[in-house]
XYZ file of C-alpha atoms in Angstrom:
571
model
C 78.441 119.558 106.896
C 81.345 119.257 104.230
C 83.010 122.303 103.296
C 83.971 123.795 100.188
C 87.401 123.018 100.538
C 86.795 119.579 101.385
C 84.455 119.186 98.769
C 87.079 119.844 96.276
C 89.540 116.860 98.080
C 86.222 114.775 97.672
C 85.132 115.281 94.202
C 88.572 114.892 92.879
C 88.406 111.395 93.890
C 87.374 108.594 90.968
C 87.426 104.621 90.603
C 89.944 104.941 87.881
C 93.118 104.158 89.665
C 91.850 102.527 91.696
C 89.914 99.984 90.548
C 92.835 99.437 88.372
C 94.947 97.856 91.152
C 91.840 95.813 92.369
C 91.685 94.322 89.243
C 95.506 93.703 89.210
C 95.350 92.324 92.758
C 92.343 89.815 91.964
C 94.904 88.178 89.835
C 97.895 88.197 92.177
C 98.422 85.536 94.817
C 100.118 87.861 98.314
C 101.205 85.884 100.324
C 104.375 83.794 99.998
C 107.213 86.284 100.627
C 108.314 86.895 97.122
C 104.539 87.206 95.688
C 103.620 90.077 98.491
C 107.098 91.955 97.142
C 105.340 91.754 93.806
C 102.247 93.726 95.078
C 104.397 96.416 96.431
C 105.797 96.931 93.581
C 102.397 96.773 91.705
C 101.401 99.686 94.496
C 104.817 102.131 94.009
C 104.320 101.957 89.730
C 100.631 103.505 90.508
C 101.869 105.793 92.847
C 104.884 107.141 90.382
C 102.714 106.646 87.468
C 100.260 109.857 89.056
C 103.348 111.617 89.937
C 103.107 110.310 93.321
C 106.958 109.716 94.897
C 107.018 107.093 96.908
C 109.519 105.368 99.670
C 110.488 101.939 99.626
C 111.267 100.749 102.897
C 112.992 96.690 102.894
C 113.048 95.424 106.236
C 113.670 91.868 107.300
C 110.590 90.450 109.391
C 109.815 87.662 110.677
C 106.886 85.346 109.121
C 105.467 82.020 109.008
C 104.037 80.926 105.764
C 101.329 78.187 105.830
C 101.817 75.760 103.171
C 99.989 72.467 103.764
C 98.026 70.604 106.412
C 96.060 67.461 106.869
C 94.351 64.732 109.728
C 94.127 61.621 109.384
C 91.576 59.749 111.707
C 89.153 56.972 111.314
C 90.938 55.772 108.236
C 90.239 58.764 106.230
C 92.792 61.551 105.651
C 90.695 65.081 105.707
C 91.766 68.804 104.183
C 92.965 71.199 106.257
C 94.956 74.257 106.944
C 97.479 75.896 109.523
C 97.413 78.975 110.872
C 100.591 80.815 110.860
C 102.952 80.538 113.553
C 101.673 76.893 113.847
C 104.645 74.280 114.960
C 105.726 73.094 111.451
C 105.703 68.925 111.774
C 105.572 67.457 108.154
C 105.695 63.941 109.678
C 102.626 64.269 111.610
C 101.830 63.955 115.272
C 99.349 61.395 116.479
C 97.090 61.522 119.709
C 94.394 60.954 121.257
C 91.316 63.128 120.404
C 89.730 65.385 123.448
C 86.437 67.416 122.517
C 85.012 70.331 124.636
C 82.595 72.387 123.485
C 83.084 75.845 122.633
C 80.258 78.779 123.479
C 79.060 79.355 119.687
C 78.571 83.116 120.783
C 82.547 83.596 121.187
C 83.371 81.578 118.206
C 85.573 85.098 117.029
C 86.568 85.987 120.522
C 90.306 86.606 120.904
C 89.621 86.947 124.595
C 91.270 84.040 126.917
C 88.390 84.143 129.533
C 87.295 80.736 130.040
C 84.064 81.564 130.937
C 83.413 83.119 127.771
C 84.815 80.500 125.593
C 83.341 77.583 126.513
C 80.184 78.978 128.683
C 81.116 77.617 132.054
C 81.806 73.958 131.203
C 85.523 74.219 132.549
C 84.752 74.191 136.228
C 88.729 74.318 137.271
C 91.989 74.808 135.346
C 93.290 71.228 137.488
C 89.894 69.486 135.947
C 91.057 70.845 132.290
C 94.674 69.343 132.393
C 93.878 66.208 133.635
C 91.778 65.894 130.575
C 94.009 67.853 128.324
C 97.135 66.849 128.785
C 98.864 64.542 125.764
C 95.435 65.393 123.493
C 94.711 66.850 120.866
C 92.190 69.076 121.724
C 89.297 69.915 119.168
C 86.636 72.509 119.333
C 84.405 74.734 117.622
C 85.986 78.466 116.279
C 88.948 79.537 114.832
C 92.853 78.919 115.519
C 93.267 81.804 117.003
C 96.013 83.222 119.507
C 94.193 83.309 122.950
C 92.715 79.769 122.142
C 96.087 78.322 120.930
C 97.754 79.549 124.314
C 95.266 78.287 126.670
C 95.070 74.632 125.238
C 99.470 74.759 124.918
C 99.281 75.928 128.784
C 96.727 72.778 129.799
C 99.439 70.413 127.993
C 97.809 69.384 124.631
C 99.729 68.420 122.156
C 97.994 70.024 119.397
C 95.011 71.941 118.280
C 91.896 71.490 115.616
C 89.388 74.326 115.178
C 86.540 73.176 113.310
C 85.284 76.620 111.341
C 81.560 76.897 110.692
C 81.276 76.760 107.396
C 81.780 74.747 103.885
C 85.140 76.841 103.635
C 88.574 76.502 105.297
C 89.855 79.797 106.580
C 93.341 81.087 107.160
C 94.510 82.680 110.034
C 97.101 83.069 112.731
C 97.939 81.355 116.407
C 100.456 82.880 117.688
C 100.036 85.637 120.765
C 103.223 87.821 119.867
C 102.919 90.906 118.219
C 105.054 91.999 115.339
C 108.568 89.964 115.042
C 109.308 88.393 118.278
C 111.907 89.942 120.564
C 113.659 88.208 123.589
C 111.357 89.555 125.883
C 108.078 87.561 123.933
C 109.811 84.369 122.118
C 108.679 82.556 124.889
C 105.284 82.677 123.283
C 106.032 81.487 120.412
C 103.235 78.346 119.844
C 105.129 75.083 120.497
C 102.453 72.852 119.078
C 100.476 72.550 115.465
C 97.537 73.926 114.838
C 94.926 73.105 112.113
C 91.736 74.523 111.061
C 89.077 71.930 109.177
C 85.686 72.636 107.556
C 82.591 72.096 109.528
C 81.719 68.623 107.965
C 85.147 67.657 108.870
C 84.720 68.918 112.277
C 81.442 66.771 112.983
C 83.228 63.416 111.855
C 86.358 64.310 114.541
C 84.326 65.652 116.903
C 82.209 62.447 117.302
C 85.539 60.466 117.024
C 86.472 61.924 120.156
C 83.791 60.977 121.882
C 84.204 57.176 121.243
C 87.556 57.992 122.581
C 89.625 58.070 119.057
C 92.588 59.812 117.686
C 94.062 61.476 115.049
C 97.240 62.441 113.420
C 97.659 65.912 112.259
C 100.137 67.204 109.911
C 101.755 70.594 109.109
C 104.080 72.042 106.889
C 105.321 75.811 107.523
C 108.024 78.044 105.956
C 109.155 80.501 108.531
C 111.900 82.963 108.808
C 113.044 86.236 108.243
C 112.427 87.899 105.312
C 113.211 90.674 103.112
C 109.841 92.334 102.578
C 108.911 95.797 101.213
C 107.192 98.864 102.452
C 105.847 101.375 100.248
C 104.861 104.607 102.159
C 104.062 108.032 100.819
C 104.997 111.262 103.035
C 102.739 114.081 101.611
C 103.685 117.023 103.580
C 102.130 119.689 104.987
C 102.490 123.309 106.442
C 103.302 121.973 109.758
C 105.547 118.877 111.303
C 102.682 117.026 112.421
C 101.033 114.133 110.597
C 98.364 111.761 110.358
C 99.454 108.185 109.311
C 96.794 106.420 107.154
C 97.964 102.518 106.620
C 96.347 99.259 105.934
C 97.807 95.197 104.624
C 98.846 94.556 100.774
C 99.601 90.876 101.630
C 96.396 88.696 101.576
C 95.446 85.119 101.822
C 95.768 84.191 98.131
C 94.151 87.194 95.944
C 92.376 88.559 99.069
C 90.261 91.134 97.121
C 87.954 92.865 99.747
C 90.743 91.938 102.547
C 92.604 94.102 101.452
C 93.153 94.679 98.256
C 89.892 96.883 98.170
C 92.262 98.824 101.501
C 94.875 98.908 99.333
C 92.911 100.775 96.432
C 91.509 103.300 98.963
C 94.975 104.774 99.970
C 96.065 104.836 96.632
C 93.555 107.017 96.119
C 94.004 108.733 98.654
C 97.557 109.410 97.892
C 96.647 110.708 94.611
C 94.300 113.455 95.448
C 96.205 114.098 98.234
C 99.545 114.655 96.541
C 98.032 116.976 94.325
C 96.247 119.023 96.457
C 98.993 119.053 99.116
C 99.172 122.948 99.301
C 96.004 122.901 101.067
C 97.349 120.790 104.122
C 98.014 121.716 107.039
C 99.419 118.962 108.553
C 101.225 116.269 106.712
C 99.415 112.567 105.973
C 101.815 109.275 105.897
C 100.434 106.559 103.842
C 102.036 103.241 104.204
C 101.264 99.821 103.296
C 102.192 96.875 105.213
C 103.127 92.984 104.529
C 103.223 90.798 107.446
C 99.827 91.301 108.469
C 98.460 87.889 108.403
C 101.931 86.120 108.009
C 103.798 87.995 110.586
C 100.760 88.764 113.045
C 101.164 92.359 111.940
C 105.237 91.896 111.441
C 105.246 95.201 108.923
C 103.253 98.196 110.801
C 105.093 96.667 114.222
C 109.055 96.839 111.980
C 107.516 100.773 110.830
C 106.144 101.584 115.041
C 109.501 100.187 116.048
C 111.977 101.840 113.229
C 110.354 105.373 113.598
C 108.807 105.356 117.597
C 110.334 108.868 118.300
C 109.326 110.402 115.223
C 105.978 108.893 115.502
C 105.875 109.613 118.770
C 107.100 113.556 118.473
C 104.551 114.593 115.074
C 102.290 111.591 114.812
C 98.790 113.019 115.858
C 96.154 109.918 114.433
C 96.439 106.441 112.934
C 93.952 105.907 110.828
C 93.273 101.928 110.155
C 91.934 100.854 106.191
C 90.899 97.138 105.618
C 88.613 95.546 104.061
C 85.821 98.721 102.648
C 84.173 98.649 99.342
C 82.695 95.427 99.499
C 79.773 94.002 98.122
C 76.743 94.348 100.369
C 78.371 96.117 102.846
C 76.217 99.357 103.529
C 76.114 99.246 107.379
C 78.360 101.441 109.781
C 76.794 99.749 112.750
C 80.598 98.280 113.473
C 82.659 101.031 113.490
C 85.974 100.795 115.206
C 86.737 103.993 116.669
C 88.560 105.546 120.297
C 86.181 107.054 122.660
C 87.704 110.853 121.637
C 87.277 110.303 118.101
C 83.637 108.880 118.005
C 81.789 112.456 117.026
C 84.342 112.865 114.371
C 84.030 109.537 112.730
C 80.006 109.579 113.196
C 80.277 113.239 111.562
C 82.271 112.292 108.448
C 80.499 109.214 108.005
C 76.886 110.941 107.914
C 78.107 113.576 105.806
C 79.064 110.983 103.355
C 75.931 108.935 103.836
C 72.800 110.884 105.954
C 71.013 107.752 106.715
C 73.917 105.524 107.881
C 73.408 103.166 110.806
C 76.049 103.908 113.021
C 77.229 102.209 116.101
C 80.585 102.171 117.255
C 83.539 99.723 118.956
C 86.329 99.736 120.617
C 89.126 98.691 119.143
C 90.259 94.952 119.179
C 93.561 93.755 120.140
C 93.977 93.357 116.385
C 94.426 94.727 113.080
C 97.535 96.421 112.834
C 96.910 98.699 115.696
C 100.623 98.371 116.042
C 100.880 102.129 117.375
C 98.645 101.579 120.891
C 101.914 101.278 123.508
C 103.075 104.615 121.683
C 99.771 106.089 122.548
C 98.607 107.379 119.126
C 94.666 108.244 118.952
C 93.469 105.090 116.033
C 89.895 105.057 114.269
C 88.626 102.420 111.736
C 89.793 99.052 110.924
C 86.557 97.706 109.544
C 84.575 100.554 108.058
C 81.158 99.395 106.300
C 79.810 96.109 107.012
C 76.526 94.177 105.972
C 73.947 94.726 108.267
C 72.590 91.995 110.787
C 69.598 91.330 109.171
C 71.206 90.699 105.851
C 73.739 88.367 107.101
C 71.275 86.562 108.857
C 68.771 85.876 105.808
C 71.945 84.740 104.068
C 73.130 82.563 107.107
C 76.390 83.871 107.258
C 78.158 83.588 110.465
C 80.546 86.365 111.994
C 83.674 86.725 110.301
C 86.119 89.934 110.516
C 86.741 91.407 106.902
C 85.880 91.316 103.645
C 82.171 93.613 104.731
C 80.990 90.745 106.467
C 81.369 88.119 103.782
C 82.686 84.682 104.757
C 84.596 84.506 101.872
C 87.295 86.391 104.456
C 90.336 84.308 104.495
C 89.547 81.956 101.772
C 90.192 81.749 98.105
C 86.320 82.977 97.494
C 87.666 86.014 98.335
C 87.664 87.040 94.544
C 86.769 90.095 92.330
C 83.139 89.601 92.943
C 83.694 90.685 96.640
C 84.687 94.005 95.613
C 81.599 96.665 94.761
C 82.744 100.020 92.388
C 79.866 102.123 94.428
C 80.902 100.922 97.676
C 84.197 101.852 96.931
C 84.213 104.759 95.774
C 81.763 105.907 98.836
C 84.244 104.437 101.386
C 86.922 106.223 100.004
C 85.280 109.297 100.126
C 84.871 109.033 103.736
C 88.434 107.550 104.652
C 89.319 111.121 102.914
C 87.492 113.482 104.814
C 87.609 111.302 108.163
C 91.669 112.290 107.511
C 90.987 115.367 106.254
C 89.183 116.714 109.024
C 91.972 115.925 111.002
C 94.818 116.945 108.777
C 92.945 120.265 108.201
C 92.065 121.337 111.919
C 93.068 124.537 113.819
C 91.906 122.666 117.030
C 92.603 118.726 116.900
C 88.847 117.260 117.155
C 89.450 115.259 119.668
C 87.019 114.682 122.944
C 88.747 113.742 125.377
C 85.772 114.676 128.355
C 84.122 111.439 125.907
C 87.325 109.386 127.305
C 87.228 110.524 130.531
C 83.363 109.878 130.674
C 84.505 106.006 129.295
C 86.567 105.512 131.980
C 84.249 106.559 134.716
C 81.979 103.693 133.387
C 85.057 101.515 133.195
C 86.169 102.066 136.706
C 82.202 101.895 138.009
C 81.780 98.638 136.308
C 85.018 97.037 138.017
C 84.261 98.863 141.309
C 80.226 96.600 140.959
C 81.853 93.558 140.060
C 84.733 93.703 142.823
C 82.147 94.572 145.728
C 83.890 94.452 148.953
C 87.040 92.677 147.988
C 88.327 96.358 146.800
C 88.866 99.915 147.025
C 88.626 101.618 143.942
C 87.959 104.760 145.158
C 91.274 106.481 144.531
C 90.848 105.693 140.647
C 87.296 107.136 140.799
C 88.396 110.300 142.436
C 91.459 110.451 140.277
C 88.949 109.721 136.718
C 86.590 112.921 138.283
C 89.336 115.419 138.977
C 90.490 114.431 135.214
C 87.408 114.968 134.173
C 86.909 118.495 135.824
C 90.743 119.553 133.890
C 89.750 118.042 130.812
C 86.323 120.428 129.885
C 88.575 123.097 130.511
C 90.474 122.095 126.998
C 88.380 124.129 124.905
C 89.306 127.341 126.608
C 92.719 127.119 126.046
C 93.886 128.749 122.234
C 94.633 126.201 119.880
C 98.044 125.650 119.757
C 98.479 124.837 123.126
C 95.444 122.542 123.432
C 96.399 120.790 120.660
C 100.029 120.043 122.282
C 97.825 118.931 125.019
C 95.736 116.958 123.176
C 98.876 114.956 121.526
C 99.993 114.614 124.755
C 97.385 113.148 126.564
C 96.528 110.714 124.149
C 100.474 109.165 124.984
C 99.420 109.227 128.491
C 95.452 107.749 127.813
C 95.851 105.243 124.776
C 98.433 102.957 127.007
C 96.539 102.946 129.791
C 93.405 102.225 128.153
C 94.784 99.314 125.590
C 97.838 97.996 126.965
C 99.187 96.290 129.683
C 103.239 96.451 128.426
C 105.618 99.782 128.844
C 105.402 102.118 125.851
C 107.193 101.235 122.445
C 106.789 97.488 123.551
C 104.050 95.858 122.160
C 100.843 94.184 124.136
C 100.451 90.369 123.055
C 97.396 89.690 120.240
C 95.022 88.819 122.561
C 91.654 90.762 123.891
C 92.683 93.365 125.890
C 89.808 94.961 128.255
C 89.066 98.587 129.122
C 91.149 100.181 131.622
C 93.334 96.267 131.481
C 95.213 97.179 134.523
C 91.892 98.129 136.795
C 90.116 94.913 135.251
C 91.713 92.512 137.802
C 89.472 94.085 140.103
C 86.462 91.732 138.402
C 88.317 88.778 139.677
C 88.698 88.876 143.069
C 85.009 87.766 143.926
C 86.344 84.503 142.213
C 90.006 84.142 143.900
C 90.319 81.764 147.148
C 93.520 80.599 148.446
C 96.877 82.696 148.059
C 95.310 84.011 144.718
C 93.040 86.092 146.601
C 96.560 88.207 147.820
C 98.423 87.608 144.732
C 95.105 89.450 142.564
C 95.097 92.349 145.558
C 98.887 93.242 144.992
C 98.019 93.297 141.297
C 95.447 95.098 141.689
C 97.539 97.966 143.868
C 100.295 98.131 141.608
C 97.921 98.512 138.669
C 95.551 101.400 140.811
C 98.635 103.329 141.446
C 99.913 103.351 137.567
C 96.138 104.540 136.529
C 96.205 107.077 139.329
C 99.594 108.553 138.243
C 98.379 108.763 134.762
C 95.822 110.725 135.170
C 97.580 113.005 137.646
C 99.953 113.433 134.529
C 97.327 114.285 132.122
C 95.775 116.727 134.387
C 98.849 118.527 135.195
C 98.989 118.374 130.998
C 95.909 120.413 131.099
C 97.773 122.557 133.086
């Protein structure tokens, strides 16, 4: 039930500032480097323009920019695009054309399970590179990360991902998170990557199987560059704060991804700023370039430049992209942590009783840029169109813009946006925040964690069988359940130190694989990703079978610890 005192955050929110910067934004290509500088500074003259004060961070990052593509096979040359982080060869690279099938039920996966990808018709990585290697390989999909980095691995020398649709999208290949460091440069894609429509894709396709090839070229601009950060600090009786963020930069006007984002924290801001005497904890609003560019290059610079302080006061990140858009009236999609669920579900009923709600975890994706810290994250796509709708309008999955497969391609234009879809999504990005901000006692259920890595550690225990022992980790995940009920009797300071501290014990082992304040690589990341090597023993032979075992030890040990550590949290 909303409160009187959130009511009057809520009903001091309108569509007139911004809609304003929608409309702005519709008109203003973001992203080539000096164009996404442009919308920050379109963003700070709204903020100061409400009285609003506002820091301009200028970091160098590192980013690819697409700027052309083509192939040329059968005599005709076709339209294409790169994805960033694509190997920039203007003169073109020609091959012969390999075609395997993708499964059309993982076309959006960022997952590298084979299995999943192309539904079992890979019998054996030695099979793949003998037909692989000195291709180009073409399938169905996207050019994403996890796809890009299997077919370098197998030897092909380049990459076409035939989209499913009239339209081209953007998008990036590369698997490293944020601007590379020494540790990850290694993974920098060393071959190009296209994307072509799905008439294009038919033609190649059948090319390849009459044993033809291609030439592909690319043109990139990459390199660091100076690019700017607005973020607003609106403080509030205590230290502690909840950081609210989302992209400015957008493939060419991007309108619901993310300019519609962009509007919402404005908003936000406003409201917020003037109503800051009734906070009790402070919320940091920041907007990020680099997203698509940089493969999240700006919130990865800001979780890198202020770790400790994010780390000390930093008690939720709360993900905007892509709300307000047309047709999008379905919360059946909701990315949300297991300990935030209830909250989310709560503020997004009280906005709208008769939502459908259904939530998910959180992909390896979307500026979630604060995971190896181990901040507690919600949202990242809010409202979506429902199933049903999509369907009778034969859209196929996409993951932005409310469902609409404009995402990622210049149809992604004023019409996208909605005023009452807006304006509702706003309201419940404020009081999602708000409820959090406001809190004597940090709503945060962490017995609904505890209870998601029971299932987590059952699941891996079924699909292992006899090849392991997970019963340390299951004894370990009951004990922390047994501490964690106890939360609620403690007063509320002291749980809620607790609670901040056990989500920088619980987020890393649940998302990430890498130490804290590095940052995991962009591809799907499984519950519990240490314990999840457990799932492939039934399938190793050889020395593997050892090699998976004495992964699987280490990895047993490090989940045991950590929730030794969060129990003795509890206290």
């Amino acid at each position: 039930m909303i409160t009187d005192a959130e009511r009057r955050f809520l009903d001091a929110a309108t569509l007139d500032a911004p809609w304003d910067l929608v409309e702005q934004f519709s008109r203003m290509p973001r992203w080539r480097p000096e164009d996404v500088n442009k919308g920050a500074d379109a963003i700070a003259e709204r903020l100061q323009r409400h009285g609003v004060p506002v820091t301009m961070h200028e970091p160098e990052i590192y980013l690819s920019i697409p700027l052309s593509a083509s192939v040329e096979a059968g005599g005709q040359t076709h339209r294409a695009k790169p994805p960033s982080m694509s190997v920039s060869i203007p003169a073109g690279r020609t091959a012969p054309l390999v075609y395997v099938p993708a499964n059309l039920k993982a076309l959006r996966s960022y997952s590298r399970d084979v299995q999943e990808l192309f539904g079992g018709r890979i019998a054996s990585e030695e099979e793949i590179r003998k037909l692989v290697a000195g291709k180009i390989f073409i399938t169905e999909g996207f050019g994403n990360p996890a796809l890009t980095s299997l077919v370098e691995e197998w030897g092909a020398v380049g990459l076409i991902a035939c989209n499913p649709g009239v339209d081209i999208h953007w998008g990036t290949c590369t698997t490293i998170w944020g601007t590379p460091d020494l540790d990850d440069i290694g993974r920098k894609p060393k071959i190009p990557v296209i994307a072509v429509n799905k008439q294009t894709g038919e033609a190649l396709m059948a090319l390849a199987q009459q044993g033809g090839s291609a030439t592909i070229r690319t043109e990139m601009l990459e390199g660091f560059f100076p690019q700017k950060i607005p973020v607003v600090d609106i403080p509030g009786a205590e230290k502690e704060f909840v950081l609210l963020h989302g992209h400015y930069d957008s493939w060419d006007v991007g309108v619901g991804d993310n300019a519609t984002g962009d509007a919402t924290m404005l908003e936000i801001a406003r409201v917020l700023w003037a109503q800051r005497d009734r906070l009790k904890r402070g919320v940091r609003i920041a907007w990020w370039p680099g997203h698509s560019t940089g493969r999240y290059a700006g919130s990865t610079w800001f979780a890198d430049a202020f770790a400790l302080d994010l780390d000390e006061n930093c008690v939720l990140s709360v993900n905007c992209d892509s709300p307000g858009c047309r047709w999008a009236n379905s919360f059946h999609a909701t990315t949300t942590m297991s300990e935030t669920a209830k909250l989310v579900e709560g503020a997004i009923k009280d906005i709208v009783p008769d939502a459908v709600f259904k939530t998910k975890r959180p992909n390896q994706a979307g500026d979630y840029s604060f995971n190896n810290i181990g901040i507690t994250s919600f949202y990242m796509l809010s409202s979506t169109m429902a199933d049903d709708l999509r369907k009778e309008k034969n859209y196929y999955d996409v993951s932005g813009c409310g469902g609409n497969i404009a995402w990622h391609t210049e149809n992604d234009q004023l019409e996208i946006a909605d005023k009452d879809n807006l304006l509702r999504d706003i309201r419940i990005y404020m009081l999602s925040v708000l409820r959090v901000a406001n809190a004597d006692r940090l709503p945060f259920d962490w017995v609904a964690t505890a209870d998601e890595f029971a299932a987590t550690v059952e699941r891996y225990a079924a699909a292992a069988g006899d090849h392991a022992d997970l019963s340390p980790a299951k004894q370990a995940t009951t004990a922390f359940r047994a501490a964690v009920a106890k939360l609620g009797s403690l007063p509320a300071a002291q749980a809620n130190d607790v609670s901040k501290r056990l989500a920088r014990i619980l987020v890393p082992i649940n998302f990430t694989r890498t130490p804290r304040f590095a940052h995991d690589p962009a591809f799907t990341a499984p519950p519990l990703p240490g314990l999840a090597v457990a799932a492939e023993l039934p399938r190793a032979t050889g020395p593997m079978l050892g090699f998976t075992k004495t992964q699987l030890m280490r990895n047993q040990n490090r989940y045991v610890a950590a929730l030794r550590e969060a129990i003795r949290a509890i206290g």
